[in-house]
């Protein structure tokens, strides 16, 4: 009866993940999970495509510019913070402003190369995010170095 009812909705026995005796078909479950994952990933990429100059929302590896805890805890910002912390000894050893700027530029480039990171800022209309230029991204990294130095003085 159940199979008959399912057939009336266009669901055939072959599309079900188990045999008629209730035993799970081997490999079908894993394949279906992969299909769902791929479908979800494709949908995320489709949503993340730039609509004109705006992106509807940041992706996991993007760095979002803004103040406060939600921005600091965003996964891309956390990755950036780890890279800034790892680069801090070189930044501290740099004696000139030009050398420190070069280190900040290198951090931006590493993020872009390793994770395809975009540095995003919320649009004033709040309907999306826009990609900032590399100079603004470098300033974000430089601010990270200054914040680390400030933390070191207060601890």
Coordinates of C-alpha atoms in Angstrom, one line a residue:
X1 CA 0.0 0.0 0.0
X2 CA 2.8 2.4 0.9
X3 CA 4.6 1.8 -2.4
X4 CA 1.3 2.4 -4.3
X5 CA 0.8 5.7 -2.4
X6 CA 4.3 6.8 -3.1
X7 CA 3.9 5.9 -6.8
X8 CA 0.9 8.1 -7.0
X9 CA 3.2 11.0 -6.1
X10 CA 5.8 9.9 -8.7
X11 CA 8.1 8.3 -6.1
X12 CA 9.2 4.9 -7.4
X13 CA 10.9 2.1 -5.5
X14 CA 14.1 2.8 -7.5
X15 CA 14.4 6.3 -6.1
X16 CA 14.1 5.3 -2.5
X17 CA 17.4 4.8 -0.5
X18 CA 16.3 1.4 0.7
X19 CA 15.2 -2.0 -0.6
X20 CA 11.6 -3.2 -0.4
X21 CA 12.6 -5.2 2.7
X22 CA 13.8 -2.0 4.5
X23 CA 17.5 -2.6 4.1
X24 CA 19.5 0.5 3.1
X25 CA 20.9 0.3 -0.4
X26 CA 24.7 0.3 -0.3
X27 CA 26.4 3.5 -1.3
X28 CA 23.1 5.3 -2.1
X29 CA 23.1 7.3 1.1
X30 CA 26.6 8.5 0.7
X31 CA 25.9 9.4 -2.9
X32 CA 22.8 11.4 -1.9
X33 CA 24.7 13.3 0.8
X34 CA 27.4 14.2 -1.8
X35 CA 24.6 15.4 -4.2
X36 CA 23.0 17.5 -1.5
X37 CA 26.4 19.0 -0.5
X38 CA 27.2 19.8 -4.2
X39 CA 23.8 21.3 -4.7
X40 CA 24.1 23.5 -1.5
X41 CA 27.6 24.6 -2.6
X42 CA 26.3 25.5 -6.1
X43 CA 23.5 27.6 -4.5
X44 CA 25.9 29.4 -2.2
X45 CA 28.1 30.3 -5.1
X46 CA 25.1 31.4 -7.2
X47 CA 24.0 33.7 -4.3
X48 CA 27.5 35.0 -3.8
X49 CA 28.0 36.1 -7.4
X50 CA 28.3 39.8 -7.6
X51 CA 25.0 41.4 -8.5
X52 CA 26.2 44.5 -10.3
X53 CA 28.8 45.8 -7.9
X54 CA 27.2 44.2 -4.8
X55 CA 27.4 40.7 -3.3
X56 CA 24.4 39.6 -1.3
X57 CA 26.4 38.2 1.6
X58 CA 30.0 37.4 2.5
X59 CA 31.4 33.9 2.1
X60 CA 33.3 32.0 4.8
X61 CA 36.8 33.1 3.7
X62 CA 35.9 36.8 3.1
X63 CA 37.0 39.5 5.5
X64 CA 34.2 41.9 6.5
X65 CA 35.1 45.5 7.4
X66 CA 33.3 46.9 10.4
X67 CA 33.3 47.3 14.1
X68 CA 32.2 45.0 16.9
X69 CA 32.1 41.4 17.9
X70 CA 30.1 40.0 14.9
X71 CA 32.7 41.3 12.5
X72 CA 35.7 40.2 14.6
X73 CA 34.2 36.7 15.0
X74 CA 33.5 36.2 11.2
X75 CA 35.5 33.2 10.0
X76 CA 37.5 35.2 7.4
X77 CA 38.3 37.9 9.9
X78 CA 39.6 35.2 12.4
X79 CA 41.8 33.7 9.6
X80 CA 43.1 37.2 8.9
X81 CA 43.8 37.8 12.6
X82 CA 45.8 34.5 12.8
X83 CA 47.9 35.5 9.7
X84 CA 48.5 39.0 11.2
X85 CA 49.7 37.4 14.5
X86 CA 52.0 35.1 12.5
X87 CA 53.4 38.0 10.6
X88 CA 53.8 40.3 13.7
X89 CA 57.5 39.4 14.4
X90 CA 58.5 40.5 10.9
X91 CA 56.3 43.6 11.3
X92 CA 58.0 44.4 14.6
X93 CA 61.5 43.9 13.0
X94 CA 60.7 46.3 10.1
X95 CA 62.4 49.6 10.7
X96 CA 60.7 51.8 8.1
X97 CA 57.1 52.6 7.3
X98 CA 57.7 51.4 3.7
X99 CA 58.8 47.9 5.0
X100 CA 55.8 47.7 7.4
X101 CA 53.4 48.7 4.5
X102 CA 55.0 45.9 2.3
X103 CA 54.3 43.4 5.1
X104 CA 50.7 44.5 5.3
X105 CA 50.4 44.2 1.5
X106 CA 51.9 40.7 1.6
X107 CA 49.3 39.7 4.2
X108 CA 46.5 40.9 1.9
X109 CA 48.0 39.1 -1.0
X110 CA 48.4 35.8 1.0
X111 CA 44.7 35.9 2.1
X112 CA 43.7 36.5 -1.5
X113 CA 45.9 33.7 -2.9
X114 CA 45.3 31.1 -0.1
X115 CA 41.6 31.5 0.3
X116 CA 40.4 33.6 -2.6
X117 CA 39.5 36.2 0.1
X118 CA 37.6 39.3 -0.7
X119 CA 37.6 42.3 1.6
X120 CA 34.0 43.4 1.9
X121 CA 32.2 46.4 3.3
X122 CA 28.5 46.8 3.9
X123 CA 26.7 49.0 1.4
X124 CA 25.0 52.0 2.9
X125 CA 21.7 50.8 1.5
X126 CA 22.4 47.5 3.4
X127 CA 21.2 45.4 0.5
X128 CA 24.6 43.9 -0.1
X129 CA 28.3 44.1 0.3
X130 CA 31.0 45.6 -2.0
X131 CA 34.6 44.7 -2.5
X132 CA 37.0 47.4 -1.3
X133 CA 40.2 48.1 -3.1
X134 CA 43.6 46.7 -1.9
X135 CA 44.6 50.0 -0.2
X136 CA 41.6 49.8 2.1
X137 CA 42.3 46.1 2.7
X138 CA 45.9 46.9 3.5
X139 CA 44.7 49.6 6.0
X140 CA 42.5 46.9 7.7
X141 CA 45.6 44.7 8.1
X142 CA 47.7 47.6 9.4
X143 CA 45.0 48.2 12.0
X144 CA 45.3 44.6 13.0
X145 CA 49.0 45.1 13.6
X146 CA 48.3 48.3 15.6
X147 CA 45.7 46.5 17.7
X148 CA 48.1 43.7 18.5
X149 CA 50.7 46.2 19.6
X150 CA 48.1 48.0 21.8
X151 CA 47.1 44.6 23.4
X152 CA 50.7 43.9 24.1
X153 CA 51.1 47.2 25.9
X154 CA 48.0 46.7 28.0
X155 CA 48.7 43.1 29.1

